Short mmCIF file of C-alpha atoms in Angstrom, two decimals:
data_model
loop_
_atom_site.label_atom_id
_atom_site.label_comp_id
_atom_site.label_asym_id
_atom_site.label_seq_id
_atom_site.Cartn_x
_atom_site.Cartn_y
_atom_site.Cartn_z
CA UNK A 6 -73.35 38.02 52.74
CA UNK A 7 -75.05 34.86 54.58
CA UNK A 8 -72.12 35.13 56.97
CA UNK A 9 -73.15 38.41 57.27
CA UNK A 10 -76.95 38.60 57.59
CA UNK A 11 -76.23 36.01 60.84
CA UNK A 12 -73.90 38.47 62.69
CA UNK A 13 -76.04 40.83 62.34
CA UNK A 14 -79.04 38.87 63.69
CA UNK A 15 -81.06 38.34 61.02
CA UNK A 16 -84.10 35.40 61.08
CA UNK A 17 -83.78 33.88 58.23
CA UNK A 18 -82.47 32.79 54.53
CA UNK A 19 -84.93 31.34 52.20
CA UNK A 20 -84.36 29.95 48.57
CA UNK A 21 -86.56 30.31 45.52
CA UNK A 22 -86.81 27.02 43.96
CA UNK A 23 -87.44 26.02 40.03
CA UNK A 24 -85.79 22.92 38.39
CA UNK A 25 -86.20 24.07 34.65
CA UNK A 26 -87.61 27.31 32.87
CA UNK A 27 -88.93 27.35 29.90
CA UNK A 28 -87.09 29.39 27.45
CA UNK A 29 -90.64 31.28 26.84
CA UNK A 30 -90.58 32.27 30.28
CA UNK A 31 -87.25 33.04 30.85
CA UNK A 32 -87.35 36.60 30.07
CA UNK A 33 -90.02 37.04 32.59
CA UNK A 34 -88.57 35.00 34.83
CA UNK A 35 -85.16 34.48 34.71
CA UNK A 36 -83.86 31.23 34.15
CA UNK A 37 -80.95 31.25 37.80
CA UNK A 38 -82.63 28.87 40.24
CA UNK A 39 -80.60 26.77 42.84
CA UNK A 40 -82.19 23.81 44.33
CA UNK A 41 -83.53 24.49 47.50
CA UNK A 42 -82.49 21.46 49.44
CA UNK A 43 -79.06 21.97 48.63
CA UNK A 44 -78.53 25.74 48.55
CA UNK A 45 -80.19 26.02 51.96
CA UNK A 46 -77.79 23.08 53.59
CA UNK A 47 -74.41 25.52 52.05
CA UNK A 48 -75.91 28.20 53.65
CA UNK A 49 -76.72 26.35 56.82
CA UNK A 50 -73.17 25.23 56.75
CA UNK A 51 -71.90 28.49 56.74
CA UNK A 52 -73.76 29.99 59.09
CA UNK A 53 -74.51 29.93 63.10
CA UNK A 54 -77.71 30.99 64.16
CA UNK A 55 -79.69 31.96 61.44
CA UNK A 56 -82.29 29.90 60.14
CA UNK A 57 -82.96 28.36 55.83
CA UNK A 58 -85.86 28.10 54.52
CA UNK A 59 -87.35 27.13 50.96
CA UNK A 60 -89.47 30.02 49.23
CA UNK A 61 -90.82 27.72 47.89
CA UNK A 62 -89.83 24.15 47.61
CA UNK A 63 -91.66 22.17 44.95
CA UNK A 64 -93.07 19.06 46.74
CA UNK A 65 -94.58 17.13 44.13
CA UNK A 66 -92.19 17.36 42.31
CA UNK A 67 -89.59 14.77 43.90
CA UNK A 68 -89.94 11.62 45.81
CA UNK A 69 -91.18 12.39 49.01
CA UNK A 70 -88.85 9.73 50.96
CA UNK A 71 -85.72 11.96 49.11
CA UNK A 72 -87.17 14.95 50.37
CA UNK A 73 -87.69 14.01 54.16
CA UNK A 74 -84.16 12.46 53.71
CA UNK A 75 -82.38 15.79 52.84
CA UNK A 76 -84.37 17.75 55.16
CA UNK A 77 -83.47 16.01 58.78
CA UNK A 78 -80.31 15.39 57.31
CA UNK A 79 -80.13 19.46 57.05
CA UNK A 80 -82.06 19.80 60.62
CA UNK A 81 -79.39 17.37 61.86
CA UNK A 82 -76.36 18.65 60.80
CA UNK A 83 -77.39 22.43 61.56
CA UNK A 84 -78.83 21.91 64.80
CA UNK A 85 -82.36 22.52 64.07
CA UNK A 86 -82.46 25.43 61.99
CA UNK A 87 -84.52 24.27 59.09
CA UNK A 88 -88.02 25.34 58.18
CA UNK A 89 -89.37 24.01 54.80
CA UNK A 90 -91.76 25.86 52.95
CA UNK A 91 -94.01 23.70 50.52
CA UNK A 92 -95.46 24.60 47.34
CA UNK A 93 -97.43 23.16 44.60
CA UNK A 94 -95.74 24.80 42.06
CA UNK A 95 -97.71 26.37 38.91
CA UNK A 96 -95.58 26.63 36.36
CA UNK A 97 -97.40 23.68 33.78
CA UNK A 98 -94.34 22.89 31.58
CA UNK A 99 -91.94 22.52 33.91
CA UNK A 100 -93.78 20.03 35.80
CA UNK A 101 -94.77 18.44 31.60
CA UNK A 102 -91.01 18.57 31.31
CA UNK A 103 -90.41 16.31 34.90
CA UNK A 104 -93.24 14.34 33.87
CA UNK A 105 -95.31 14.97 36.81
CA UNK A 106 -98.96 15.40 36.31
CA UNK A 107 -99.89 19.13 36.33
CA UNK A 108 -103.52 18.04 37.40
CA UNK A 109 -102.98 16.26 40.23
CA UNK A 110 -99.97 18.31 41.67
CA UNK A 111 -102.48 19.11 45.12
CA UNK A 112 -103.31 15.54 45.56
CA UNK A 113 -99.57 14.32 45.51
CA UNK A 114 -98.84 17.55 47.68
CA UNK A 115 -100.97 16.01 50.45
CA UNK A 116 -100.00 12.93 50.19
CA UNK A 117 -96.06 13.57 50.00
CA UNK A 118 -96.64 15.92 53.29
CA UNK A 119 -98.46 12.81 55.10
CA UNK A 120 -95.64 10.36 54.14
CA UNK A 121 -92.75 12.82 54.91
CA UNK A 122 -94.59 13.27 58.43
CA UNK A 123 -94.76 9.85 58.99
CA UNK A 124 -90.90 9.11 57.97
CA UNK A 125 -90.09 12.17 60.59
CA UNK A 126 -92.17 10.77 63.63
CA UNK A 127 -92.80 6.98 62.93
CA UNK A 128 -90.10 4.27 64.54
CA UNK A 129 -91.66 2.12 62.22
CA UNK A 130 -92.39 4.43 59.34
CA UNK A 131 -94.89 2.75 57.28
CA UNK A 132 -97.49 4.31 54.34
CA UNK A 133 -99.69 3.14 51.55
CA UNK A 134 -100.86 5.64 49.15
CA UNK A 135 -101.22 6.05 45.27
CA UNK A 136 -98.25 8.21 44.53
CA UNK A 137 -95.84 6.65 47.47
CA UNK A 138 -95.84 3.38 49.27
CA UNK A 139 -93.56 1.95 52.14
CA UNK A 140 -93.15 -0.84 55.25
CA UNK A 141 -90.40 -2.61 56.51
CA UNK A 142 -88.12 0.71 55.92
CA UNK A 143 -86.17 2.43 59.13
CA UNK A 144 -85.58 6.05 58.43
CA UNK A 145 -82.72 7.68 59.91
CA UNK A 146 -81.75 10.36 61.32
CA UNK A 147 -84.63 11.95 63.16
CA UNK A 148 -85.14 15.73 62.81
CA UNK A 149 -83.12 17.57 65.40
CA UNK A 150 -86.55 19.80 66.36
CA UNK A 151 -89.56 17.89 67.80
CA UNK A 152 -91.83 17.06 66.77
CA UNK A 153 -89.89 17.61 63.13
CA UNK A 154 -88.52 20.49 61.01
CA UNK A 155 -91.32 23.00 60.69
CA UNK A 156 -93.40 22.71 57.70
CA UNK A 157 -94.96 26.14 55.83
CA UNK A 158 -97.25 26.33 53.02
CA UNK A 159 -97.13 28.62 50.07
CA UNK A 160 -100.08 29.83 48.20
CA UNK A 161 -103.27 31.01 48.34
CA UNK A 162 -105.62 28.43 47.58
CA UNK A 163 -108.29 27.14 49.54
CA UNK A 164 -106.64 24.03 49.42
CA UNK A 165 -103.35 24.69 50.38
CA UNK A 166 -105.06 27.02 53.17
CA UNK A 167 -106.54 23.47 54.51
CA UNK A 168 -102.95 21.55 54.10
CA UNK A 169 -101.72 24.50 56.23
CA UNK A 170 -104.62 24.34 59.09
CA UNK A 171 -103.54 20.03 59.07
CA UNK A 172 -99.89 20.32 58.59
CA UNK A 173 -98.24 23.91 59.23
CA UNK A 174 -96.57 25.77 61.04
CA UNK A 175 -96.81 28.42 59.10
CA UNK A 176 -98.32 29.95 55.65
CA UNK A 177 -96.39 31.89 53.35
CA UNK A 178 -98.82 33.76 50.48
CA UNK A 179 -97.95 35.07 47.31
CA UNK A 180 -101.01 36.35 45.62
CA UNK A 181 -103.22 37.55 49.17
CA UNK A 182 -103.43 40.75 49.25
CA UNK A 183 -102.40 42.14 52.70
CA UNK A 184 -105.56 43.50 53.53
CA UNK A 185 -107.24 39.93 53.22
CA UNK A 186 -104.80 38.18 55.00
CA UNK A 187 -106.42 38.48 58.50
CA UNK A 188 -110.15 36.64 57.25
CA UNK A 189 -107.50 33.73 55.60
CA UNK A 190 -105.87 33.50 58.61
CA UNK A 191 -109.49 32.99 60.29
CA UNK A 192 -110.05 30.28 57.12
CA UNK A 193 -107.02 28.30 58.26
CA UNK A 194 -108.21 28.23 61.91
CA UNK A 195 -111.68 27.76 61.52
CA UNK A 196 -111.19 24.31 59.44
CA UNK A 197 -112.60 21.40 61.55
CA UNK A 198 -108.49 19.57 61.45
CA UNK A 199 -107.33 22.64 62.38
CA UNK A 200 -104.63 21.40 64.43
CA UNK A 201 -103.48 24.94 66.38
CA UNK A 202 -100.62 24.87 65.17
CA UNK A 203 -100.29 28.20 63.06
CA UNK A 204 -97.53 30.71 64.71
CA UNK A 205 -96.09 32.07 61.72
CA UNK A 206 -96.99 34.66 58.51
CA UNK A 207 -94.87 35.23 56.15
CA UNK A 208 -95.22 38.48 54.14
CA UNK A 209 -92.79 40.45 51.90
CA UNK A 210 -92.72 44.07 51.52
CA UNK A 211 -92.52 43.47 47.63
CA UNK A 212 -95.08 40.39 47.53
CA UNK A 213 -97.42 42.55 46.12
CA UNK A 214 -95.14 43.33 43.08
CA UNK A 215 -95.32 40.21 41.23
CA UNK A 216 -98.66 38.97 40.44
CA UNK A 217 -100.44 35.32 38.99
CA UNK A 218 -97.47 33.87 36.07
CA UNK A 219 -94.63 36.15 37.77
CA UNK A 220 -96.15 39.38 35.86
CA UNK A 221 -94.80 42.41 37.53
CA UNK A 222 -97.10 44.84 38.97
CA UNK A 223 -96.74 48.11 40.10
CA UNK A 224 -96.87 48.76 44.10
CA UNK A 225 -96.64 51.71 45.98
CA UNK A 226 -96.12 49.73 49.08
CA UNK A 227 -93.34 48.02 48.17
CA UNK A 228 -91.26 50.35 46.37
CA UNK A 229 -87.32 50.54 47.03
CA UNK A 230 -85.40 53.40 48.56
CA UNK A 231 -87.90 54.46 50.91
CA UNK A 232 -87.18 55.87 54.44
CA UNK A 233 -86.85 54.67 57.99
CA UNK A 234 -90.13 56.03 58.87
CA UNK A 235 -91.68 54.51 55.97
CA UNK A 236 -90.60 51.30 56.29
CA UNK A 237 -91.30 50.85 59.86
CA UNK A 238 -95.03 51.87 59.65
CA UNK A 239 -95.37 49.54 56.65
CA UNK A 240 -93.97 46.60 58.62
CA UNK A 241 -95.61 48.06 61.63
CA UNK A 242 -99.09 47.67 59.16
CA UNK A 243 -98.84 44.32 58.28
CA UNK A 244 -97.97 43.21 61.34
CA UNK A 245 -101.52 44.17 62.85
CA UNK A 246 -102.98 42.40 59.81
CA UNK A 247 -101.57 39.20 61.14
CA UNK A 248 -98.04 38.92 59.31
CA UNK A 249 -95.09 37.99 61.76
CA UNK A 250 -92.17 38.19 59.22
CA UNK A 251 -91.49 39.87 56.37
CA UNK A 252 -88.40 41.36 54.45
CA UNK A 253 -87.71 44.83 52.95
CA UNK A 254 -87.69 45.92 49.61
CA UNK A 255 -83.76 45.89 48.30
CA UNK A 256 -83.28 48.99 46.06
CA UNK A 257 -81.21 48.76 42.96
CA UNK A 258 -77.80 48.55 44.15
CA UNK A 259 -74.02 48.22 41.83
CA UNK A 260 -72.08 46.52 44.17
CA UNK A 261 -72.20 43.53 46.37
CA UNK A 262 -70.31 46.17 49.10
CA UNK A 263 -73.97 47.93 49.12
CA UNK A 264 -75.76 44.92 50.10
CA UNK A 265 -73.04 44.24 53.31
CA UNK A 266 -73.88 48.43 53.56
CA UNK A 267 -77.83 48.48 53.44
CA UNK A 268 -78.67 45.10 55.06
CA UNK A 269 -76.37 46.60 57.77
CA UNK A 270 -78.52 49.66 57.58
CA UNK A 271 -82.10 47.59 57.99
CA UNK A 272 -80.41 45.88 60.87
CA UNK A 273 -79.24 48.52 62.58
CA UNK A 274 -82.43 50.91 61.86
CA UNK A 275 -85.49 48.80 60.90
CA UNK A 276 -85.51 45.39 63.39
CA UNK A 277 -84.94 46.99 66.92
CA UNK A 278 -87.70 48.97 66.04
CA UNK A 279 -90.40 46.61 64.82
CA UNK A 280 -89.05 43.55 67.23
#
C-alpha cells in the first residue's frame, strides 16, 4: 500500500508513535503502535519519492543523541525524505512506566530539540544541559537536507507553539479547532525568536474526531463516505484557514483491495483538484 500511495503521488506517510499502553487504556486506544524511527525508515526503504514522517514521535522520551542518530541516518539513506514531527507526549503512565518525569516532559523537549540541532549542524557538536551533555564527540552522517531534516511540532500548547516559532518547520495540532488555527498561526509568528521559518500546517479531515485522552467525538466534518464535492470544499476550507496538508477521512472498508481502490480514488479525484 506504501508502494502504492508513492505511484500514485502521494506527499507523505506518517507513523503514530506509543512505546507501551496501559492495559486501562487499551480499549480506548488500542494497544498496535510501531516505533516511529523504525517503521518510517521500512517505509522509506520501500518507497521512491514519497516522504515519512512521525505523527508524533515522543522526544523526551529517548536519548536525544539516539534520536538525531536514527534520523540522518534515515535522511541519508532515503535521500532526504524525512520530516520528524515532535511531541511531548501526554499519556502519564507510559512515560511513569519509562521512568521519565511526566512534569518536566516540555523542558527535556526543548532541550533534546537544541542538542539534536546542534549534533545535525555542529562540526564540532558540543552541549551542556541538565538532561544531556556532550564535547569531544564527532557525529556522523550529516542530514542529506540542509540545513537538517525538517523538524514539526505537535500540540497545541502555548509552549510547544513557541518551540515551533524557534525550531519548526512546521506545526501539526491535534486539539485546535480549525477555526482557531489562523490566530495560532499569528501566535507562532508573532513570538520575538520567531525564526520565519513556518511553511507547513498539518491538519486532518478527522482531527476533530478524537478529543483530549483519545476520547472520540462526534464530527460532522470529518465523517467517512462523503462525496467528491464534499471533500474538496472541506479541504478547500481549511486550506484558507491556513492548513497546507491534510488527509481524508478513510471509511470503513473489509478488504485491504479497498484501500489500493479508494486511495486510488482520492488520488485520482481529490489532489488534482485541491493542488
Amino acid at each position: 500500500l506504501a508502494k502504492w500511495a508513492d505511484r500514485l503521488g502521494y506527499a507523505m506517510i506518517a507513523v503514530p508513535e506509543h512505546h507501551v499502553i496501559p492495559q486501562g487504556h487499551v480499549e480506548l486506544s488500542g494497544p498496535h503502535y510501531f516505533n516511529a524511527y523504525s517503521a518510517m525508515a521500512y517505509l522509506a526503504g520501500a518507497t521512491d519519492a514519497i516522504r515519512v514522517n512521525s505523527c508524533i514521535a515522543l522526544l523526551p522520551t529517548q536519548n536525544p543523541i539516539i534520536t538525531a542518530k536514527a534520523l540522518s541516518t534515515m535522511d541519508w539513506l532515503s535521500s532526504g525524505r524525512v520530516t520528524v514531527t515532535f511531541g511531548v507526549g501526554w499519556l502519564k503512565q507510559e512515560f511513569d512506566t519509562l521512568r521519565v518525569p511526566f512534569a518536566e516532559r516540555g523542558a527535556i523537549a526543548e532541550e533534546y530539540t537544541q542538542a539534536i540541532i546542534e549534533l545535525w549542524t555542529s562540526v564540532t557538536p558540543e552541549f551542556d544541559g541538565k538532561y544531556v551533555s556532550f564535547r569531544d564527540v564527532a557525529f556522523e552522517p550529516k542530514c542529506v537536507q540542509q540545513p537538517h531534516v525538517p523538524i514539526w511540532f505537535g500540540g497545541d500548547a502555548d509552549a510547544v507553539l513557541k518551540r515551533t516559532a524557534r525550531y519548526g518547520t512546521g506545526w501539526w495540532p491535534f486539539l485546535t479547532k480549525p477555526t482557531d488555527i489562523p490566530a495560532r498561526i499569528d501566535f507562532i509568528k508573532s513570538q520575538p525568536d520567531y525564526s520565519g521559518r513556518l511553511n507547513e500546517v498539518f491538519y486532518g479531515m478527522s482531527t476533530d474526531r478524537v478529543g483530549d485522552g483519545h476520547v472520540a467525538r462526534a464530527d460532522p466534518d470529518a465523517r467517512p463516505r462523503q462525496s467528491r464535492e464534499q471533500i474538496i470544499d472541506r479541504l478547500s476550507e481549511l486550506g484558507d484557514l491556513g492548513v497546507t496538508i491534510s488527509a481524508v477521512p478513510i471509511p470503513p472498508l473489509n478488504h485491504v483491495d479497498e484501500y489500493f481502490e479508494y486511495t486510488q480514488w482520492i488520488a485520482e479525484e481529490i489532489m488534482p483538484a485541491v493542488a
